[in-house]
Amino acid sequence: MCDIVWPTIAILSLISTRCANSIKIPKLHTLKGIDNGIYTTNGLEYVPVFRVVANNGSNLTLNFKNEPNVLFFLDPKDAIDLMTELSQSFPNGNAITKLRLCVSDMREWFDSVDPSRKHIKGAKCKLVPSSRQLLKTYDYMHPADANFVPLFYSTSIVCGNRGGESKPDILVFFDFNDLISQINTLKSPIEREYALSNIKVTSLVDLVLDNKLGNVTLVPSRKSLEFCKSERYSDTKSSTFLDD
């Protein structure tokens, strides 16, 4: 049985090609703890995302289709790759070479695209899916949506029953390998095979705008949280992710 805290996460808005208005969604939950040691959290404000910023902390904007964008990466490796590429593309001493990684959280990204809140001036905020997770997605589907942020689940991988609820929550993973690790904890080979054969992919947008899975519990990426535990940023939110 999982030790779970059940906060209500009211995501007011998600600006995408499919939605431009303020909305409210069904309850989403995130794990506080799980028996096999997967790192989990109890709110979207604890799901790490990563930005490349100037040395003084100001946001780095990149132009796409003549529009400035601030990129929020789900995978720290992708953010580091961008930072390295930009730093190596300009002569030493150029301001662009003085870059660093900033850890923030998914709640901050949702707030940044909420039309009722103050935005980053003159720029759109884009959530960039993990390149590694997109590669896993192609084994199951080929998404047409350029904003596709994959989430992975198997209908047999669930967690507990909340008081008053007739069905347990489906565990929905940001990282495919975390789902596989959870499946591997099943004792029965038949159960493991069934779970593996029923792996499915959904998108964060679909889950937010049109949740057809019912009760779900989100499981943040173990690797991303381990990265936050291994790194230290004195003026960012890394300390949020340091508690075991």
PDB file of C-alpha atoms in Angstrom:
ATOM      1  CA  MET A   1       0.000   0.000   0.000  1.00  0.00           C
ATOM      2  CA  CYS A   2       1.355   3.423  -0.920  1.00  0.00           C
ATOM      3  CA  ASP A   3       1.648   6.296   1.517  1.00  0.00           C
ATOM      4  CA  ILE A   4      -0.131   9.062  -0.376  1.00  0.00           C
ATOM      5  CA  VAL A   5      -1.060  12.673   0.149  1.00  0.00           C
ATOM      6  CA  TRP A   6      -4.002  13.720  -2.007  1.00  0.00           C
ATOM      7  CA  PRO A   7      -3.828  17.454  -2.780  1.00  0.00           C
ATOM      8  CA  THR A   8      -6.168  18.984  -5.346  1.00  0.00           C
ATOM      9  CA  ILE A   9      -4.157  20.429  -8.215  1.00  0.00           C
ATOM     10  CA  ALA A  10      -6.311  22.998 -10.010  1.00  0.00           C
ATOM     11  CA  ILE A  11      -4.528  23.819 -13.255  1.00  0.00           C
ATOM     12  CA  LEU A  12      -6.210  26.961 -14.522  1.00  0.00           C
ATOM     13  CA  SER A  13      -4.910  27.054 -18.044  1.00  0.00           C
ATOM     14  CA  LEU A  14      -2.777  25.359 -20.651  1.00  0.00           C
ATOM     15  CA  ILE A  15      -2.027  27.425 -23.727  1.00  0.00           C
ATOM     16  CA  SER A  16      -1.569  25.080 -26.653  1.00  0.00           C
ATOM     17  CA  THR A  17      -2.850  24.648 -30.164  1.00  0.00           C
ATOM     18  CA  ARG A  18      -6.003  23.217 -28.633  1.00  0.00           C
ATOM     19  CA  CYS A  19      -6.839  25.628 -25.826  1.00  0.00           C
ATOM     20  CA  ALA A  20      -6.580  29.359 -25.206  1.00  0.00           C
ATOM     21  CA  ASN A  21      -9.129  29.904 -22.440  1.00  0.00           C
ATOM     22  CA  SER A  22      -8.942  29.530 -18.688  1.00  0.00           C
ATOM     23  CA  ILE A  23     -10.182  26.106 -17.596  1.00  0.00           C
ATOM     24  CA  LYS A  24     -10.465  23.888 -14.555  1.00  0.00           C
ATOM     25  CA  ILE A  25      -9.756  20.178 -14.702  1.00  0.00           C
ATOM     26  CA  PRO A  26     -10.647  17.084 -12.679  1.00  0.00           C
ATOM     27  CA  LYS A  27      -8.536  16.345  -9.630  1.00  0.00           C
ATOM     28  CA  LEU A  28      -4.990  15.174 -10.287  1.00  0.00           C
ATOM     29  CA  HIS A  29      -2.759  13.733  -7.615  1.00  0.00           C
ATOM     30  CA  THR A  30       0.901  12.916  -7.219  1.00  0.00           C
ATOM     31  CA  LEU A  31       2.553  10.300  -5.079  1.00  0.00           C
ATOM     32  CA  LYS A  32       4.252  11.032  -1.786  1.00  0.00           C
ATOM     33  CA  GLY A  33       5.865   7.623  -1.439  1.00  0.00           C
ATOM     34  CA  ILE A  34       6.040   4.216  -3.053  1.00  0.00           C
ATOM     35  CA  ASP A  35       7.351   0.917  -1.766  1.00  0.00           C
ATOM     36  CA  ASN A  36      10.034   0.187  -4.381  1.00  0.00           C
ATOM     37  CA  GLY A  37      11.922   3.443  -3.817  1.00  0.00           C
ATOM     38  CA  ILE A  38      10.870   5.491  -6.863  1.00  0.00           C
ATOM     39  CA  TYR A  39      11.301   9.138  -5.957  1.00  0.00           C
ATOM     40  CA  THR A  40       7.889  10.759  -5.845  1.00  0.00           C
ATOM     41  CA  THR A  41       6.373  14.051  -4.765  1.00  0.00           C
ATOM     42  CA  ASN A  42       3.109  15.441  -3.485  1.00  0.00           C
ATOM     43  CA  GLY A  43       2.342  18.302  -5.871  1.00  0.00           C
ATOM     44  CA  LEU A  44       3.099  19.804  -9.265  1.00  0.00           C
ATOM     45  CA  GLU A  45       5.114  22.462  -7.486  1.00  0.00           C
ATOM     46  CA  TYR A  46       7.597  19.662  -6.747  1.00  0.00           C
ATOM     47  CA  VAL A  47       7.877  18.340 -10.327  1.00  0.00           C
ATOM     48  CA  PRO A  48      11.182  19.799 -11.557  1.00  0.00           C
ATOM     49  CA  VAL A  49      11.628  21.607 -14.863  1.00  0.00           C
ATOM     50  CA  PHE A  50      14.823  23.212 -16.072  1.00  0.00           C
ATOM     51  CA  ARG A  51      15.616  26.528 -17.765  1.00  0.00           C
ATOM     52  CA  VAL A  52      18.759  27.977 -19.273  1.00  0.00           C
ATOM     53  CA  VAL A  53      19.289  31.482 -17.909  1.00  0.00           C
ATOM     54  CA  ALA A  54      21.912  34.189 -18.099  1.00  0.00           C
ATOM     55  CA  ASN A  55      24.472  34.371 -15.332  1.00  0.00           C
ATOM     56  CA  ASN A  56      22.465  37.171 -13.678  1.00  0.00           C
ATOM     57  CA  GLY A  57      19.344  34.985 -13.637  1.00  0.00           C
ATOM     58  CA  SER A  58      17.475  36.695 -16.474  1.00  0.00           C
ATOM     59  CA  ASN A  59      15.536  34.444 -18.839  1.00  0.00           C
ATOM     60  CA  LEU A  60      17.119  33.305 -22.078  1.00  0.00           C
ATOM     61  CA  THR A  61      14.713  33.699 -25.008  1.00  0.00           C
ATOM     62  CA  LEU A  62      15.035  31.858 -28.294  1.00  0.00           C
ATOM     63  CA  ASN A  63      13.154  32.779 -31.467  1.00  0.00           C
ATOM     64  CA  PHE A  64      10.873  30.236 -33.114  1.00  0.00           C
ATOM     65  CA  LYS A  65       8.853  31.394 -36.131  1.00  0.00           C
ATOM     66  CA  ASN A  66       9.796  34.979 -35.232  1.00  0.00           C
ATOM     67  CA  GLU A  67       8.355  34.613 -31.733  1.00  0.00           C
ATOM     68  CA  PRO A  68      10.529  34.754 -28.590  1.00  0.00           C
ATOM     69  CA  ASN A  69      10.188  31.684 -26.366  1.00  0.00           C
ATOM     70  CA  VAL A  70      11.379  30.807 -22.881  1.00  0.00           C
ATOM     71  CA  LEU A  71      11.979  27.046 -22.768  1.00  0.00           C
ATOM     72  CA  PHE A  72      11.123  24.889 -19.773  1.00  0.00           C
ATOM     73  CA  PHE A  73      12.750  21.447 -20.136  1.00  0.00           C
ATOM     74  CA  LEU A  74      11.457  18.303 -18.471  1.00  0.00           C
ATOM     75  CA  ASP A  75      14.834  16.607 -18.930  1.00  0.00           C
ATOM     76  CA  PRO A  76      17.921  18.317 -17.449  1.00  0.00           C
ATOM     77  CA  LYS A  77      20.115  16.629 -20.082  1.00  0.00           C
ATOM     78  CA  ASP A  78      18.241  18.447 -22.870  1.00  0.00           C
ATOM     79  CA  ALA A  79      18.672  21.765 -21.068  1.00  0.00           C
ATOM     80  CA  ILE A  80      22.389  21.116 -20.552  1.00  0.00           C
ATOM     81  CA  ASP A  81      22.785  20.163 -24.231  1.00  0.00           C
ATOM     82  CA  LEU A  82      21.207  23.474 -25.272  1.00  0.00           C
ATOM     83  CA  MET A  83      23.365  25.428 -22.837  1.00  0.00           C
ATOM     84  CA  THR A  84      26.504  23.705 -24.135  1.00  0.00           C
ATOM     85  CA  GLU A  85      25.578  24.279 -27.770  1.00  0.00           C
ATOM     86  CA  LEU A  86      24.878  27.966 -27.225  1.00  0.00           C
ATOM     87  CA  SER A  87      28.037  28.496 -25.208  1.00  0.00           C
ATOM     88  CA  GLN A  88      30.179  26.857 -27.893  1.00  0.00           C
ATOM     89  CA  SER A  89      28.544  28.763 -30.744  1.00  0.00           C
ATOM     90  CA  PHE A  90      29.839  32.161 -29.667  1.00  0.00           C
ATOM     91  CA  PRO A  91      33.317  33.551 -28.940  1.00  0.00           C
ATOM     92  CA  ASN A  92      34.568  33.576 -25.380  1.00  0.00           C
ATOM     93  CA  GLY A  93      33.559  36.707 -23.559  1.00  0.00           C
ATOM     94  CA  ASN A  94      30.249  37.049 -25.368  1.00  0.00           C
ATOM     95  CA  ALA A  95      27.355  37.377 -22.951  1.00  0.00           C
ATOM     96  CA  ILE A  96      25.750  34.265 -24.416  1.00  0.00           C
ATOM     97  CA  THR A  97      28.617  32.142 -23.088  1.00  0.00           C
ATOM     98  CA  LYS A  98      27.770  33.090 -19.485  1.00  0.00           C
ATOM     99  CA  LEU A  99      24.863  30.732 -19.010  1.00  0.00           C
ATOM    100  CA  ARG A 100      23.733  28.462 -16.217  1.00  0.00           C
ATOM    101  CA  LEU A 101      20.982  26.006 -15.421  1.00  0.00           C
ATOM    102  CA  CYS A 102      18.030  27.077 -13.307  1.00  0.00           C
ATOM    103  CA  VAL A 103      15.731  24.589 -11.589  1.00  0.00           C
ATOM    104  CA  SER A 104      12.102  25.610 -11.291  1.00  0.00           C
ATOM    105  CA  ASP A 105       8.920  23.548 -11.265  1.00  0.00           C
ATOM    106  CA  MET A 106       5.942  22.585 -13.373  1.00  0.00           C
ATOM    107  CA  ARG A 107       3.599  24.662 -11.266  1.00  0.00           C
ATOM    108  CA  GLU A 108       5.651  27.709 -12.270  1.00  0.00           C
ATOM    109  CA  TRP A 109       5.287  26.762 -15.929  1.00  0.00           C
ATOM    110  CA  PHE A 110       1.520  26.330 -15.613  1.00  0.00           C
ATOM    111  CA  ASP A 111       1.345  29.725 -13.916  1.00  0.00           C
ATOM    112  CA  SER A 112       3.408  31.245 -16.731  1.00  0.00           C
ATOM    113  CA  VAL A 113       0.826  30.208 -19.360  1.00  0.00           C
ATOM    114  CA  ASP A 114      -2.216  31.049 -17.242  1.00  0.00           C
ATOM    115  CA  PRO A 115      -3.875  34.058 -18.970  1.00  0.00           C
ATOM    116  CA  SER A 116      -5.074  35.360 -15.611  1.00  0.00           C
ATOM    117  CA  ARG A 117      -1.501  35.727 -14.309  1.00  0.00           C
ATOM    118  CA  LYS A 118       1.456  37.929 -15.116  1.00  0.00           C
ATOM    119  CA  HIS A 119       3.495  36.530 -18.008  1.00  0.00           C
ATOM    120  CA  ILE A 120       7.152  36.745 -18.903  1.00  0.00           C
ATOM    121  CA  LYS A 121       7.129  39.974 -20.869  1.00  0.00           C
ATOM    122  CA  GLY A 122       7.218  39.595 -24.639  1.00  0.00           C
ATOM    123  CA  ALA A 123       7.792  35.828 -24.692  1.00  0.00           C
ATOM    124  CA  LYS A 124       5.880  32.572 -24.777  1.00  0.00           C
ATOM    125  CA  CYS A 125       6.710  29.819 -22.313  1.00  0.00           C
ATOM    126  CA  LYS A 126       7.133  26.433 -23.973  1.00  0.00           C
ATOM    127  CA  LEU A 127       7.323  23.140 -22.109  1.00  0.00           C
ATOM    128  CA  VAL A 128       9.846  20.921 -23.914  1.00  0.00           C
ATOM    129  CA  PRO A 129       9.297  17.164 -23.591  1.00  0.00           C
ATOM    130  CA  SER A 130      12.206  14.881 -22.820  1.00  0.00           C
ATOM    131  CA  SER A 131      13.906  13.770 -26.032  1.00  0.00           C
ATOM    132  CA  ARG A 132      14.548  10.394 -24.408  1.00  0.00           C
ATOM    133  CA  GLN A 133      10.874   9.929 -23.555  1.00  0.00           C
ATOM    134  CA  LEU A 134       9.781  10.944 -27.056  1.00  0.00           C
ATOM    135  CA  LEU A 135      11.952   8.149 -28.462  1.00  0.00           C
ATOM    136  CA  LYS A 136      10.108   5.682 -26.229  1.00  0.00           C
ATOM    137  CA  THR A 137       6.795   7.126 -27.401  1.00  0.00           C
ATOM    138  CA  TYR A 138       7.535   6.167 -31.010  1.00  0.00           C
ATOM    139  CA  ASP A 139       7.468   2.491 -29.998  1.00  0.00           C
ATOM    140  CA  TYR A 140       3.759   2.911 -29.258  1.00  0.00           C
ATOM    141  CA  MET A 141       2.524   5.811 -31.384  1.00  0.00           C
ATOM    142  CA  HIS A 142       3.612   8.672 -33.627  1.00  0.00           C
ATOM    143  CA  PRO A 143       2.057  11.847 -32.193  1.00  0.00           C
ATOM    144  CA  ALA A 144       1.010  14.514 -34.667  1.00  0.00           C
ATOM    145  CA  ASP A 145       0.878  17.284 -32.058  1.00  0.00           C
ATOM    146  CA  ALA A 146       4.119  19.273 -31.930  1.00  0.00           C
ATOM    147  CA  ASN A 147       3.372  20.058 -28.257  1.00  0.00           C
ATOM    148  CA  PHE A 148       3.074  16.384 -27.282  1.00  0.00           C
ATOM    149  CA  VAL A 149       4.460  15.739 -23.783  1.00  0.00           C
ATOM    150  CA  PRO A 150       4.279  11.962 -23.257  1.00  0.00           C
ATOM    151  CA  LEU A 151       3.100  10.204 -20.123  1.00  0.00           C
ATOM    152  CA  PHE A 152       3.205   6.414 -19.723  1.00  0.00           C
ATOM    153  CA  TYR A 153       0.919   4.022 -17.888  1.00  0.00           C
ATOM    154  CA  SER A 154      -0.392   0.474 -17.734  1.00  0.00           C
ATOM    155  CA  THR A 155      -3.944  -0.046 -16.525  1.00  0.00           C
ATOM    156  CA  SER A 156      -2.829  -2.786 -14.137  1.00  0.00           C
ATOM    157  CA  ILE A 157      -0.295  -0.550 -12.362  1.00  0.00           C
ATOM    158  CA  VAL A 158      -2.337   1.215  -9.717  1.00  0.00           C
ATOM    159  CA  CYS A 159      -1.916   2.585  -6.234  1.00  0.00           C
ATOM    160  CA  GLY A 160      -4.267   2.012  -3.338  1.00  0.00           C
ATOM    161  CA  ASN A 161      -7.834   3.147  -2.842  1.00  0.00           C
ATOM    162  CA  ARG A 162      -8.658   6.582  -1.574  1.00  0.00           C
ATOM    163  CA  GLY A 163     -11.358   6.866   1.037  1.00  0.00           C
ATOM    164  CA  GLY A 164     -14.774   6.833  -0.609  1.00  0.00           C
ATOM    165  CA  GLU A 165     -13.391   5.874  -4.039  1.00  0.00           C
ATOM    166  CA  SER A 166     -14.387   2.543  -5.562  1.00  0.00           C
ATOM    167  CA  LYS A 167     -11.359   2.252  -7.863  1.00  0.00           C
ATOM    168  CA  PRO A 168      -7.623   2.673  -7.211  1.00  0.00           C
ATOM    169  CA  ASP A 169      -5.671   5.353  -9.041  1.00  0.00           C
ATOM    170  CA  ILE A 170      -3.772   4.519 -12.226  1.00  0.00           C
ATOM    171  CA  LEU A 171      -0.092   5.441 -11.890  1.00  0.00           C
ATOM    172  CA  VAL A 172       0.944   7.731 -14.760  1.00  0.00           C
ATOM    173  CA  PHE A 173       4.690   8.134 -15.248  1.00  0.00           C
ATOM    174  CA  PHE A 174       6.765  10.935 -16.758  1.00  0.00           C
ATOM    175  CA  ASP A 175       9.588   8.436 -17.347  1.00  0.00           C
ATOM    176  CA  PHE A 176       9.075   5.164 -19.229  1.00  0.00           C
ATOM    177  CA  ASN A 177      11.857   3.414 -17.297  1.00  0.00           C
ATOM    178  CA  ASP A 178      10.155   4.233 -13.991  1.00  0.00           C
ATOM    179  CA  LEU A 179       7.029   2.463 -15.247  1.00  0.00           C
ATOM    180  CA  ILE A 180       9.119  -0.578 -16.239  1.00  0.00           C
ATOM    181  CA  SER A 181      10.765  -0.593 -12.812  1.00  0.00           C
ATOM    182  CA  GLN A 182       7.353  -0.590 -11.180  1.00  0.00           C
ATOM    183  CA  ILE A 183       6.128  -3.419 -13.412  1.00  0.00           C
ATOM    184  CA  ASN A 184       9.212  -5.447 -12.477  1.00  0.00           C
ATOM    185  CA  THR A 185       8.154  -5.345  -8.816  1.00  0.00           C
ATOM    186  CA  LEU A 186       5.129  -7.530  -9.625  1.00  0.00           C
ATOM    187  CA  LYS A 187       5.751 -11.009  -8.238  1.00  0.00           C
ATOM    188  CA  SER A 188       3.756 -12.972 -10.785  1.00  0.00           C
ATOM    189  CA  PRO A 189       5.273 -13.457 -14.276  1.00  0.00           C
ATOM    190  CA  ILE A 190       1.745 -13.488 -15.672  1.00  0.00           C
ATOM    191  CA  GLU A 191       0.978 -10.129 -14.039  1.00  0.00           C
ATOM    192  CA  ARG A 192       4.233  -8.673 -15.349  1.00  0.00           C
ATOM    193  CA  GLU A 193       3.539  -9.865 -18.883  1.00  0.00           C
ATOM    194  CA  TYR A 194       0.006  -8.498 -18.746  1.00  0.00           C
ATOM    195  CA  ALA A 195       1.232  -5.118 -17.528  1.00  0.00           C
ATOM    196  CA  LEU A 196       3.937  -4.951 -20.207  1.00  0.00           C
ATOM    197  CA  SER A 197       1.461  -5.824 -22.954  1.00  0.00           C
ATOM    198  CA  ASN A 198      -0.905  -3.083 -21.794  1.00  0.00           C
ATOM    199  CA  ILE A 199       1.506  -0.143 -21.692  1.00  0.00           C
ATOM    200  CA  LYS A 200      -0.124   2.946 -23.169  1.00  0.00           C
ATOM    201  CA  VAL A 201       0.895   6.529 -23.870  1.00  0.00           C
ATOM    202  CA  THR A 202      -1.107   9.666 -23.270  1.00  0.00           C
ATOM    203  CA  SER A 203      -0.127  13.326 -23.339  1.00  0.00           C
ATOM    204  CA  LEU A 204      -0.009  15.891 -20.595  1.00  0.00           C
ATOM    205  CA  VAL A 205      -2.362  18.080 -22.645  1.00  0.00           C
ATOM    206  CA  ASP A 206      -4.910  15.274 -22.973  1.00  0.00           C
ATOM    207  CA  LEU A 207      -4.714  14.501 -19.282  1.00  0.00           C
ATOM    208  CA  VAL A 208      -5.260  18.145 -18.386  1.00  0.00           C
ATOM    209  CA  LEU A 209      -7.956  19.015 -20.903  1.00  0.00           C
ATOM    210  CA  ASP A 210      -9.809  15.732 -21.313  1.00  0.00           C
ATOM    211  CA  ASN A 211      -8.935  13.165 -18.671  1.00  0.00           C
ATOM    212  CA  LYS A 212     -10.526   9.878 -19.760  1.00  0.00           C
ATOM    213  CA  LEU A 213      -8.501   7.684 -17.407  1.00  0.00           C
ATOM    214  CA  GLY A 214     -10.486   8.502 -14.277  1.00  0.00           C
ATOM    215  CA  ASN A 215      -8.515   8.671 -11.043  1.00  0.00           C
ATOM    216  CA  VAL A 216      -4.825   9.074 -11.783  1.00  0.00           C
ATOM    217  CA  THR A 217      -1.678   9.590  -9.760  1.00  0.00           C
ATOM    218  CA  LEU A 218       1.302  11.244 -11.437  1.00  0.00           C
ATOM    219  CA  VAL A 219       4.839   9.923 -10.852  1.00  0.00           C
ATOM    220  CA  PRO A 220       7.626  12.438 -11.632  1.00  0.00           C
ATOM    221  CA  SER A 221      10.837  11.348 -13.320  1.00  0.00           C
ATOM    222  CA  ARG A 222      13.233   9.646 -10.944  1.00  0.00           C
ATOM    223  CA  LYS A 223      16.257  10.798 -12.970  1.00  0.00           C
ATOM    224  CA  SER A 224      15.194  14.433 -12.859  1.00  0.00           C
ATOM    225  CA  LEU A 225      14.717  14.318  -9.111  1.00  0.00           C
ATOM    226  CA  GLU A 226      18.040  12.522  -8.658  1.00  0.00           C
ATOM    227  CA  PHE A 227      19.679  15.290 -10.694  1.00  0.00           C
ATOM    228  CA  CYS A 228      18.225  17.869  -8.313  1.00  0.00           C
ATOM    229  CA  LYS A 229      19.540  15.894  -5.373  1.00  0.00           C
ATOM    230  CA  SER A 230      23.036  15.734  -6.876  1.00  0.00           C
ATOM    231  CA  GLU A 231      23.283  19.392  -7.894  1.00  0.00           C
ATOM    232  CA  ARG A 232      23.163  22.558  -5.800  1.00  0.00           C
ATOM    233  CA  TYR A 233      21.866  25.938  -6.942  1.00  0.00           C
ATOM    234  CA  SER A 234      22.015  28.612  -4.258  1.00  0.00           C
ATOM    235  CA  ASP A 235      19.415  30.877  -5.847  1.00  0.00           C
ATOM    236  CA  THR A 236      16.986  28.375  -7.378  1.00  0.00           C
ATOM    237  CA  LYS A 237      14.404  25.941  -6.098  1.00  0.00           C
ATOM    238  CA  SER A 238      16.651  22.876  -5.962  1.00  0.00           C
ATOM    239  CA  SER A 239      16.219  22.695  -2.197  1.00  0.00           C
ATOM    240  CA  THR A 240      12.552  21.893  -2.833  1.00  0.00           C
ATOM    241  CA  PHE A 241      13.607  18.529  -4.242  1.00  0.00           C
ATOM    242  CA  LEU A 242      16.306  17.582  -1.732  1.00  0.00           C
ATOM    243  CA  ASP A 243      14.142  15.928   0.925  1.00  0.00           C
ATOM    244  CA  ASP A 244      13.976  12.140   0.783  1.00  0.00           C
TER     245      ASP A 244
END
